[in-house]
Amino acid sequence: MSLSLDDKLLGEKVNNYCSSSEDEGDTDDCDKSEEAAGQGEAETSNGSVVSSAMNRLPQREDVVDEIKDKKLSELLDTLEEDDEFLTQYRQNRMLELKNSLERLPVYGKVSDLNSETFVHEIDSTDPGVTVLVLIYELDNDECKKVHACFQELCTEYTHIKFCRIRASDACLSYAFSRSGVPAIVVYKNGEVIGNLLRVTRHLGTEFYTVDLENFLVEHGFLPDKTVGILLKSRLSVNGTLN
């Protein structure tokens, strides 16, 4: 099965590489891949991400309406009263987050993908799991360094699915194989949520696993470990940690 370059891999950014006139040998393959991409693959929308975020807000229309009608002095008088509700809501949310994390699959390794397995591996992954795909080439030293970082990170973030695929296996152009790697594409629920082309541009020539880790955390593609520590501590203090 050919990859869907624009919908499944790198989005519109990849077209800049596949349309290069330097890649006469690659053009036909990329065209075929794009034709096959339109068959049988579900379309996705960023609207679902916004909708999901909105659904996490507390549904308290009665409270909202009441607050709208109150003056500042009245709101100050009810802060202590509302705090009990908010505390309980936060407590329930923390417990919900803890339980949802525990239900996620455990990986702990870097999986190799190819043109036959790529789409299936992305689409069949649990919707709650973040998938990080390294696009690499064998003769690229920067790719080797990022892969080494992936091998360390996958043992620390076991609920994250780490994968890699060669640019040539993904039917990407020669220009991309030379100039676009190492690239990291991030998926969740089958959708691309992040494109990091030649990620080493942001890390410099000398970087370590912690540098890539911090970069991914800052961009929201890896969970912040301190949040998990605080969550566990808060639940333990409140006696809700099993």
PDB file of C-alpha atoms in Angstrom:
ATOM      1  CA  MET A   1       0.000   0.000   0.000  1.00  0.00           C
ATOM      2  CA  SER A   2       1.475   3.362  -1.007  1.00  0.00           C
ATOM      3  CA  LEU A   3       1.622   6.178   1.497  1.00  0.00           C
ATOM      4  CA  SER A   4      -0.602   9.219   1.378  1.00  0.00           C
ATOM      5  CA  LEU A   5       2.062  11.902   1.385  1.00  0.00           C
ATOM      6  CA  ASP A   6      -0.091  14.973   1.865  1.00  0.00           C
ATOM      7  CA  ASP A   7      -2.791  13.491   4.134  1.00  0.00           C
ATOM      8  CA  LYS A   8      -0.847  10.907   6.102  1.00  0.00           C
ATOM      9  CA  LEU A   9       2.781  11.937   6.273  1.00  0.00           C
ATOM     10  CA  LEU A  10       3.891  15.545   6.104  1.00  0.00           C
ATOM     11  CA  GLY A  11       0.932  17.458   4.779  1.00  0.00           C
ATOM     12  CA  GLU A  12       1.415  20.288   2.288  1.00  0.00           C
ATOM     13  CA  LYS A  13       5.046  20.787   3.276  1.00  0.00           C
ATOM     14  CA  VAL A  14       6.041  17.558   1.570  1.00  0.00           C
ATOM     15  CA  ASN A  15       4.795  18.739  -1.810  1.00  0.00           C
ATOM     16  CA  ASN A  16       7.635  21.242  -1.951  1.00  0.00           C
ATOM     17  CA  TYR A  17      10.064  18.347  -2.033  1.00  0.00           C
ATOM     18  CA  CYS A  18       8.115  15.954  -4.242  1.00  0.00           C
ATOM     19  CA  SER A  19       7.596  18.600  -6.905  1.00  0.00           C
ATOM     20  CA  SER A  20      11.317  19.252  -7.255  1.00  0.00           C
ATOM     21  CA  SER A  21      12.479  19.119 -10.867  1.00  0.00           C
ATOM     22  CA  GLU A  22      15.702  17.510  -9.688  1.00  0.00           C
ATOM     23  CA  ASP A  23      13.888  14.277  -8.829  1.00  0.00           C
ATOM     24  CA  GLU A  24      12.929  12.949 -12.231  1.00  0.00           C
ATOM     25  CA  GLY A  25      13.371   9.387 -11.036  1.00  0.00           C
ATOM     26  CA  ASP A  26      11.205   9.965  -7.994  1.00  0.00           C
ATOM     27  CA  THR A  27       8.385  11.957  -9.549  1.00  0.00           C
ATOM     28  CA  ASP A  28       6.476   9.015 -11.004  1.00  0.00           C
ATOM     29  CA  ASP A  29       6.590   7.101  -7.728  1.00  0.00           C
ATOM     30  CA  CYS A  30       5.386  10.111  -5.771  1.00  0.00           C
ATOM     31  CA  ASP A  31       2.560  10.701  -8.242  1.00  0.00           C
ATOM     32  CA  LYS A  32       1.470   7.081  -7.928  1.00  0.00           C
ATOM     33  CA  SER A  33       1.599   7.352  -4.172  1.00  0.00           C
ATOM     34  CA  GLU A  34      -0.568  10.458  -4.195  1.00  0.00           C
ATOM     35  CA  GLU A  35      -3.116   8.772  -6.504  1.00  0.00           C
ATOM     36  CA  ALA A  36      -3.338   5.756  -4.225  1.00  0.00           C
ATOM     37  CA  ALA A  37      -3.655   8.049  -1.236  1.00  0.00           C
ATOM     38  CA  GLY A  38      -7.113   9.168  -2.277  1.00  0.00           C
ATOM     39  CA  GLN A  39      -8.542   5.654  -2.092  1.00  0.00           C
ATOM     40  CA  GLY A  40      -9.904   4.340   1.175  1.00  0.00           C
ATOM     41  CA  GLU A  41      -8.325   6.773   3.606  1.00  0.00           C
ATOM     42  CA  ALA A  42     -10.464   8.766   5.962  1.00  0.00           C
ATOM     43  CA  GLU A  43     -10.291  12.531   5.874  1.00  0.00           C
ATOM     44  CA  THR A  44      -9.503  14.283   9.131  1.00  0.00           C
ATOM     45  CA  SER A  45     -10.212  17.755  10.462  1.00  0.00           C
ATOM     46  CA  ASN A  46      -8.553  20.039  12.975  1.00  0.00           C
ATOM     47  CA  GLY A  47     -12.062  20.817  14.181  1.00  0.00           C
ATOM     48  CA  SER A  48     -12.124  17.552  16.094  1.00  0.00           C
ATOM     49  CA  VAL A  49      -9.107  18.691  18.113  1.00  0.00           C
ATOM     50  CA  VAL A  50     -10.852  21.926  19.075  1.00  0.00           C
ATOM     51  CA  SER A  51     -14.057  20.040  19.863  1.00  0.00           C
ATOM     52  CA  SER A  52     -12.164  17.603  22.068  1.00  0.00           C
ATOM     53  CA  ALA A  53     -10.552  20.432  23.987  1.00  0.00           C
ATOM     54  CA  MET A  54     -13.884  22.136  24.507  1.00  0.00           C
ATOM     55  CA  ASN A  55     -15.439  18.932  25.802  1.00  0.00           C
ATOM     56  CA  ARG A  56     -12.921  18.893  28.633  1.00  0.00           C
ATOM     57  CA  LEU A  57     -14.361  22.087  30.095  1.00  0.00           C
ATOM     58  CA  PRO A  58     -16.830  21.696  32.971  1.00  0.00           C
ATOM     59  CA  GLN A  59     -20.411  21.845  31.775  1.00  0.00           C
ATOM     60  CA  ARG A  60     -21.752  24.311  34.304  1.00  0.00           C
ATOM     61  CA  GLU A  61     -24.094  26.572  32.360  1.00  0.00           C
ATOM     62  CA  ASP A  62     -26.112  27.347  35.476  1.00  0.00           C
ATOM     63  CA  VAL A  63     -22.998  28.556  37.296  1.00  0.00           C
ATOM     64  CA  VAL A  64     -21.846  30.580  34.288  1.00  0.00           C
ATOM     65  CA  ASP A  65     -25.228  32.314  33.961  1.00  0.00           C
ATOM     66  CA  GLU A  66     -25.273  33.091  37.649  1.00  0.00           C
ATOM     67  CA  ILE A  67     -21.768  34.551  37.550  1.00  0.00           C
ATOM     68  CA  LYS A  68     -22.654  36.758  34.592  1.00  0.00           C
ATOM     69  CA  ASP A  69     -25.417  38.418  36.633  1.00  0.00           C
ATOM     70  CA  LYS A  70     -23.285  39.063  39.704  1.00  0.00           C
ATOM     71  CA  LYS A  71     -21.331  42.197  40.519  1.00  0.00           C
ATOM     72  CA  LEU A  72     -17.684  42.052  41.555  1.00  0.00           C
ATOM     73  CA  SER A  73     -18.528  42.370  45.249  1.00  0.00           C
ATOM     74  CA  GLU A  74     -21.014  39.509  45.013  1.00  0.00           C
ATOM     75  CA  LEU A  75     -18.471  37.345  43.192  1.00  0.00           C
ATOM     76  CA  LEU A  76     -15.928  37.937  45.929  1.00  0.00           C
ATOM     77  CA  ASP A  77     -18.500  36.817  48.503  1.00  0.00           C
ATOM     78  CA  THR A  78     -19.095  33.549  46.648  1.00  0.00           C
ATOM     79  CA  LEU A  79     -15.451  32.644  45.933  1.00  0.00           C
ATOM     80  CA  GLU A  80     -15.213  30.455  49.017  1.00  0.00           C
ATOM     81  CA  GLU A  81     -18.492  28.753  48.169  1.00  0.00           C
ATOM     82  CA  ASP A  82     -17.456  28.108  44.550  1.00  0.00           C
ATOM     83  CA  ASP A  83     -14.025  26.901  45.622  1.00  0.00           C
ATOM     84  CA  GLU A  84     -15.498  23.689  47.026  1.00  0.00           C
ATOM     85  CA  PHE A  85     -17.059  22.859  43.664  1.00  0.00           C
ATOM     86  CA  LEU A  86     -13.899  23.755  41.740  1.00  0.00           C
ATOM     87  CA  THR A  87     -11.750  21.721  44.096  1.00  0.00           C
ATOM     88  CA  GLN A  88     -13.986  18.695  43.640  1.00  0.00           C
ATOM     89  CA  TYR A  89     -13.989  19.183  39.871  1.00  0.00           C
ATOM     90  CA  ARG A  90     -10.210  19.418  39.717  1.00  0.00           C
ATOM     91  CA  GLN A  91      -9.939  16.347  41.931  1.00  0.00           C
ATOM     92  CA  ASN A  92     -12.203  14.362  39.622  1.00  0.00           C
ATOM     93  CA  ARG A  93     -10.268  15.531  36.570  1.00  0.00           C
ATOM     94  CA  MET A  94      -6.936  14.507  38.090  1.00  0.00           C
ATOM     95  CA  LEU A  95      -8.280  11.065  38.897  1.00  0.00           C
ATOM     96  CA  GLU A  96      -9.729  10.804  35.397  1.00  0.00           C
ATOM     97  CA  LEU A  97      -6.362  11.723  33.851  1.00  0.00           C
ATOM     98  CA  LYS A  98      -4.564   9.185  36.030  1.00  0.00           C
ATOM     99  CA  ASN A  99      -6.974   6.406  35.081  1.00  0.00           C
ATOM    100  CA  SER A 100      -6.896   7.258  31.376  1.00  0.00           C
ATOM    101  CA  LEU A 101      -3.096   7.155  31.388  1.00  0.00           C
ATOM    102  CA  GLU A 102      -3.056   3.748  33.040  1.00  0.00           C
ATOM    103  CA  ARG A 103      -5.377   2.382  30.347  1.00  0.00           C
ATOM    104  CA  LEU A 104      -3.065   3.374  27.479  1.00  0.00           C
ATOM    105  CA  PRO A 105      -1.001   0.653  25.752  1.00  0.00           C
ATOM    106  CA  VAL A 106       2.651   0.246  26.721  1.00  0.00           C
ATOM    107  CA  TYR A 107       5.292   0.258  23.964  1.00  0.00           C
ATOM    108  CA  GLY A 108       8.876   0.871  25.119  1.00  0.00           C
ATOM    109  CA  LYS A 109      10.596   0.410  21.753  1.00  0.00           C
ATOM    110  CA  VAL A 110      11.162   2.074  18.376  1.00  0.00           C
ATOM    111  CA  SER A 111       9.144   0.312  15.676  1.00  0.00           C
ATOM    112  CA  ASP A 112      10.361   0.171  12.072  1.00  0.00           C
ATOM    113  CA  LEU A 113       7.732   1.047   9.471  1.00  0.00           C
ATOM    114  CA  ASN A 114       7.673   0.722   5.695  1.00  0.00           C
ATOM    115  CA  SER A 115       5.356   1.649   2.850  1.00  0.00           C
ATOM    116  CA  GLU A 116       3.215  -1.430   3.487  1.00  0.00           C
ATOM    117  CA  THR A 117       2.732  -0.958   7.230  1.00  0.00           C
ATOM    118  CA  PHE A 118       2.812   2.806   7.729  1.00  0.00           C
ATOM    119  CA  VAL A 119      -0.839   3.743   7.232  1.00  0.00           C
ATOM    120  CA  HIS A 120      -2.122   0.749   9.212  1.00  0.00           C
ATOM    121  CA  GLU A 121       0.194   1.420  12.154  1.00  0.00           C
ATOM    122  CA  ILE A 122      -0.942   5.038  12.376  1.00  0.00           C
ATOM    123  CA  ASP A 123      -4.662   4.395  11.910  1.00  0.00           C
ATOM    124  CA  SER A 124      -4.838   1.371  14.215  1.00  0.00           C
ATOM    125  CA  THR A 125      -3.138   3.065  17.166  1.00  0.00           C
ATOM    126  CA  ASP A 126      -5.255   3.851  20.221  1.00  0.00           C
ATOM    127  CA  PRO A 127      -6.767   7.345  19.735  1.00  0.00           C
ATOM    128  CA  GLY A 128      -5.317   8.470  23.055  1.00  0.00           C
ATOM    129  CA  VAL A 129      -1.741   7.560  22.106  1.00  0.00           C
ATOM    130  CA  THR A 130       0.687  10.064  20.617  1.00  0.00           C
ATOM    131  CA  VAL A 131       2.790   8.632  17.766  1.00  0.00           C
ATOM    132  CA  LEU A 132       6.207  10.078  16.958  1.00  0.00           C
ATOM    133  CA  VAL A 133       7.605   9.043  13.574  1.00  0.00           C
ATOM    134  CA  LEU A 134      11.234   9.702  12.691  1.00  0.00           C
ATOM    135  CA  ILE A 135      11.850  10.043   8.945  1.00  0.00           C
ATOM    136  CA  TYR A 136      15.483   9.215   8.314  1.00  0.00           C
ATOM    137  CA  GLU A 137      18.140   8.040   5.889  1.00  0.00           C
ATOM    138  CA  LEU A 138      20.815   5.491   6.706  1.00  0.00           C
ATOM    139  CA  ASP A 139      23.811   7.557   5.604  1.00  0.00           C
ATOM    140  CA  ASN A 140      22.840  10.651   7.607  1.00  0.00           C
ATOM    141  CA  ASP A 141      24.726  11.152  10.878  1.00  0.00           C
ATOM    142  CA  GLU A 142      22.106  13.529  12.268  1.00  0.00           C
ATOM    143  CA  CYS A 143      19.444  10.882  11.686  1.00  0.00           C
ATOM    144  CA  LYS A 144      21.541   8.365  13.587  1.00  0.00           C
ATOM    145  CA  LYS A 145      21.780  10.736  16.555  1.00  0.00           C
ATOM    146  CA  VAL A 146      18.036  11.393  16.629  1.00  0.00           C
ATOM    147  CA  HIS A 147      17.367   7.657  16.387  1.00  0.00           C
ATOM    148  CA  ALA A 148      19.669   7.068  19.356  1.00  0.00           C
ATOM    149  CA  CYS A 149      17.646   9.665  21.270  1.00  0.00           C
ATOM    150  CA  PHE A 150      14.425   7.882  20.292  1.00  0.00           C
ATOM    151  CA  GLN A 151      15.808   4.622  21.658  1.00  0.00           C
ATOM    152  CA  GLU A 152      16.338   6.255  25.043  1.00  0.00           C
ATOM    153  CA  LEU A 153      13.107   8.222  25.117  1.00  0.00           C
ATOM    154  CA  CYS A 154      10.930   5.224  24.264  1.00  0.00           C
ATOM    155  CA  THR A 155      11.973   3.545  27.520  1.00  0.00           C
ATOM    156  CA  GLU A 156      11.036   6.634  29.551  1.00  0.00           C
ATOM    157  CA  TYR A 157       7.783   7.459  27.765  1.00  0.00           C
ATOM    158  CA  THR A 158       6.331   3.985  27.407  1.00  0.00           C
ATOM    159  CA  HIS A 159       2.824   5.240  26.595  1.00  0.00           C
ATOM    160  CA  ILE A 160       4.170   7.095  23.546  1.00  0.00           C
ATOM    161  CA  LYS A 161       4.537   5.144  20.302  1.00  0.00           C
ATOM    162  CA  PHE A 162       7.960   5.788  18.759  1.00  0.00           C
ATOM    163  CA  CYS A 163       8.464   4.727  15.136  1.00  0.00           C
ATOM    164  CA  ARG A 164      10.798   5.375  12.230  1.00  0.00           C
ATOM    165  CA  ILE A 165      10.642   5.078   8.454  1.00  0.00           C
ATOM    166  CA  ARG A 166      13.223   5.708   5.752  1.00  0.00           C
ATOM    167  CA  ALA A 167      12.447   8.644   3.491  1.00  0.00           C
ATOM    168  CA  SER A 168      13.058   6.430   0.462  1.00  0.00           C
ATOM    169  CA  ASP A 169      10.596   3.809   1.764  1.00  0.00           C
ATOM    170  CA  ALA A 170       8.016   6.563   2.199  1.00  0.00           C
ATOM    171  CA  CYS A 171       8.360   7.499  -1.480  1.00  0.00           C
ATOM    172  CA  LEU A 172       9.682  10.926  -0.537  1.00  0.00           C
ATOM    173  CA  SER A 173      11.788  12.793  -3.066  1.00  0.00           C
ATOM    174  CA  TYR A 174      15.551  12.749  -3.306  1.00  0.00           C
ATOM    175  CA  ALA A 175      15.601  16.424  -2.338  1.00  0.00           C
ATOM    176  CA  PHE A 176      13.700  15.644   0.852  1.00  0.00           C
ATOM    177  CA  SER A 177      15.984  12.693   1.615  1.00  0.00           C
ATOM    178  CA  ARG A 178      18.957  15.046   1.373  1.00  0.00           C
ATOM    179  CA  SER A 179      17.585  18.220   2.952  1.00  0.00           C
ATOM    180  CA  GLY A 180      14.482  17.353   4.985  1.00  0.00           C
ATOM    181  CA  VAL A 181      15.793  14.660   7.318  1.00  0.00           C
ATOM    182  CA  PRO A 182      15.854  13.967  10.159  1.00  0.00           C
ATOM    183  CA  ALA A 183      12.185  14.893  10.338  1.00  0.00           C
ATOM    184  CA  ILE A 184       9.734  14.058  13.097  1.00  0.00           C
ATOM    185  CA  VAL A 185       6.027  13.820  12.337  1.00  0.00           C
ATOM    186  CA  VAL A 186       3.613  13.624  15.262  1.00  0.00           C
ATOM    187  CA  TYR A 187       0.201  11.942  15.081  1.00  0.00           C
ATOM    188  CA  LYS A 188      -2.728  11.530  17.413  1.00  0.00           C
ATOM    189  CA  ASN A 189      -6.017   9.838  16.616  1.00  0.00           C
ATOM    190  CA  GLY A 190      -4.808   9.345  13.038  1.00  0.00           C
ATOM    191  CA  GLU A 191      -4.190  13.058  12.479  1.00  0.00           C
ATOM    192  CA  VAL A 192      -0.954  14.967  11.948  1.00  0.00           C
ATOM    193  CA  ILE A 193      -0.543  17.327  14.888  1.00  0.00           C
ATOM    194  CA  GLY A 194       3.076  18.308  14.275  1.00  0.00           C
ATOM    195  CA  ASN A 195       5.673  18.513  11.479  1.00  0.00           C
ATOM    196  CA  LEU A 196       9.298  19.040  12.473  1.00  0.00           C
ATOM    197  CA  LEU A 197      11.334  19.112   9.260  1.00  0.00           C
ATOM    198  CA  ARG A 198      15.064  18.681   9.805  1.00  0.00           C
ATOM    199  CA  VAL A 199      14.596  18.914  13.539  1.00  0.00           C
ATOM    200  CA  THR A 200      18.346  19.287  14.112  1.00  0.00           C
ATOM    201  CA  ARG A 201      18.109  22.876  12.883  1.00  0.00           C
ATOM    202  CA  HIS A 202      16.554  23.662  16.247  1.00  0.00           C
ATOM    203  CA  LEU A 203      18.943  21.509  18.281  1.00  0.00           C
ATOM    204  CA  GLY A 204      22.307  22.433  16.778  1.00  0.00           C
ATOM    205  CA  THR A 205      25.079  20.092  15.699  1.00  0.00           C
ATOM    206  CA  GLU A 206      25.850  18.913  19.231  1.00  0.00           C
ATOM    207  CA  PHE A 207      22.795  17.743  21.128  1.00  0.00           C
ATOM    208  CA  TYR A 208      21.814  15.054  23.593  1.00  0.00           C
ATOM    209  CA  THR A 209      18.675  13.107  24.371  1.00  0.00           C
ATOM    210  CA  VAL A 210      17.632  15.622  27.016  1.00  0.00           C
ATOM    211  CA  ASP A 211      17.813  18.417  24.421  1.00  0.00           C
ATOM    212  CA  LEU A 212      15.441  16.624  22.054  1.00  0.00           C
ATOM    213  CA  GLU A 213      13.234  15.660  24.993  1.00  0.00           C
ATOM    214  CA  ASN A 214      12.927  19.260  26.192  1.00  0.00           C
ATOM    215  CA  PHE A 215      12.227  20.443  22.646  1.00  0.00           C
ATOM    216  CA  LEU A 216       9.393  17.937  22.241  1.00  0.00           C
ATOM    217  CA  VAL A 217       7.975  18.755  25.684  1.00  0.00           C
ATOM    218  CA  GLU A 218       8.021  22.486  24.922  1.00  0.00           C
ATOM    219  CA  HIS A 219       6.032  21.862  21.749  1.00  0.00           C
ATOM    220  CA  GLY A 220       3.534  19.650  23.573  1.00  0.00           C
ATOM    221  CA  PHE A 221       4.494  16.421  21.782  1.00  0.00           C
ATOM    222  CA  LEU A 222       5.774  14.730  24.952  1.00  0.00           C
ATOM    223  CA  PRO A 223       4.102  14.991  28.370  1.00  0.00           C
ATOM    224  CA  ASP A 224       5.841  17.074  31.005  1.00  0.00           C
ATOM    225  CA  LYS A 225       7.158  14.670  33.640  1.00  0.00           C
ATOM    226  CA  THR A 226       6.738  17.259  36.385  1.00  0.00           C
ATOM    227  CA  VAL A 227       2.990  17.267  35.755  1.00  0.00           C
ATOM    228  CA  GLY A 228       2.845  13.543  36.437  1.00  0.00           C
ATOM    229  CA  ILE A 229       4.844  13.950  39.641  1.00  0.00           C
ATOM    230  CA  LEU A 230       2.580  16.753  40.867  1.00  0.00           C
ATOM    231  CA  LEU A 231      -0.501  14.759  39.916  1.00  0.00           C
ATOM    232  CA  LYS A 232       0.666  11.728  41.862  1.00  0.00           C
ATOM    233  CA  SER A 233       1.599  13.887  44.836  1.00  0.00           C
ATOM    234  CA  ARG A 234      -1.760  15.698  44.890  1.00  0.00           C
ATOM    235  CA  LEU A 235      -3.766  12.491  44.601  1.00  0.00           C
ATOM    236  CA  SER A 236      -1.678  10.898  47.340  1.00  0.00           C
ATOM    237  CA  VAL A 237      -2.233  13.865  49.675  1.00  0.00           C
ATOM    238  CA  ASN A 238      -5.973  13.734  49.074  1.00  0.00           C
ATOM    239  CA  GLY A 239      -6.110   9.985  49.644  1.00  0.00           C
ATOM    240  CA  THR A 240      -7.390   9.083  46.169  1.00  0.00           C
ATOM    241  CA  LEU A 241      -4.255   7.334  44.913  1.00  0.00           C
ATOM    242  CA  ASN A 242      -4.667   3.585  44.869  1.00  0.00           C
TER     243      ASN A 242
END
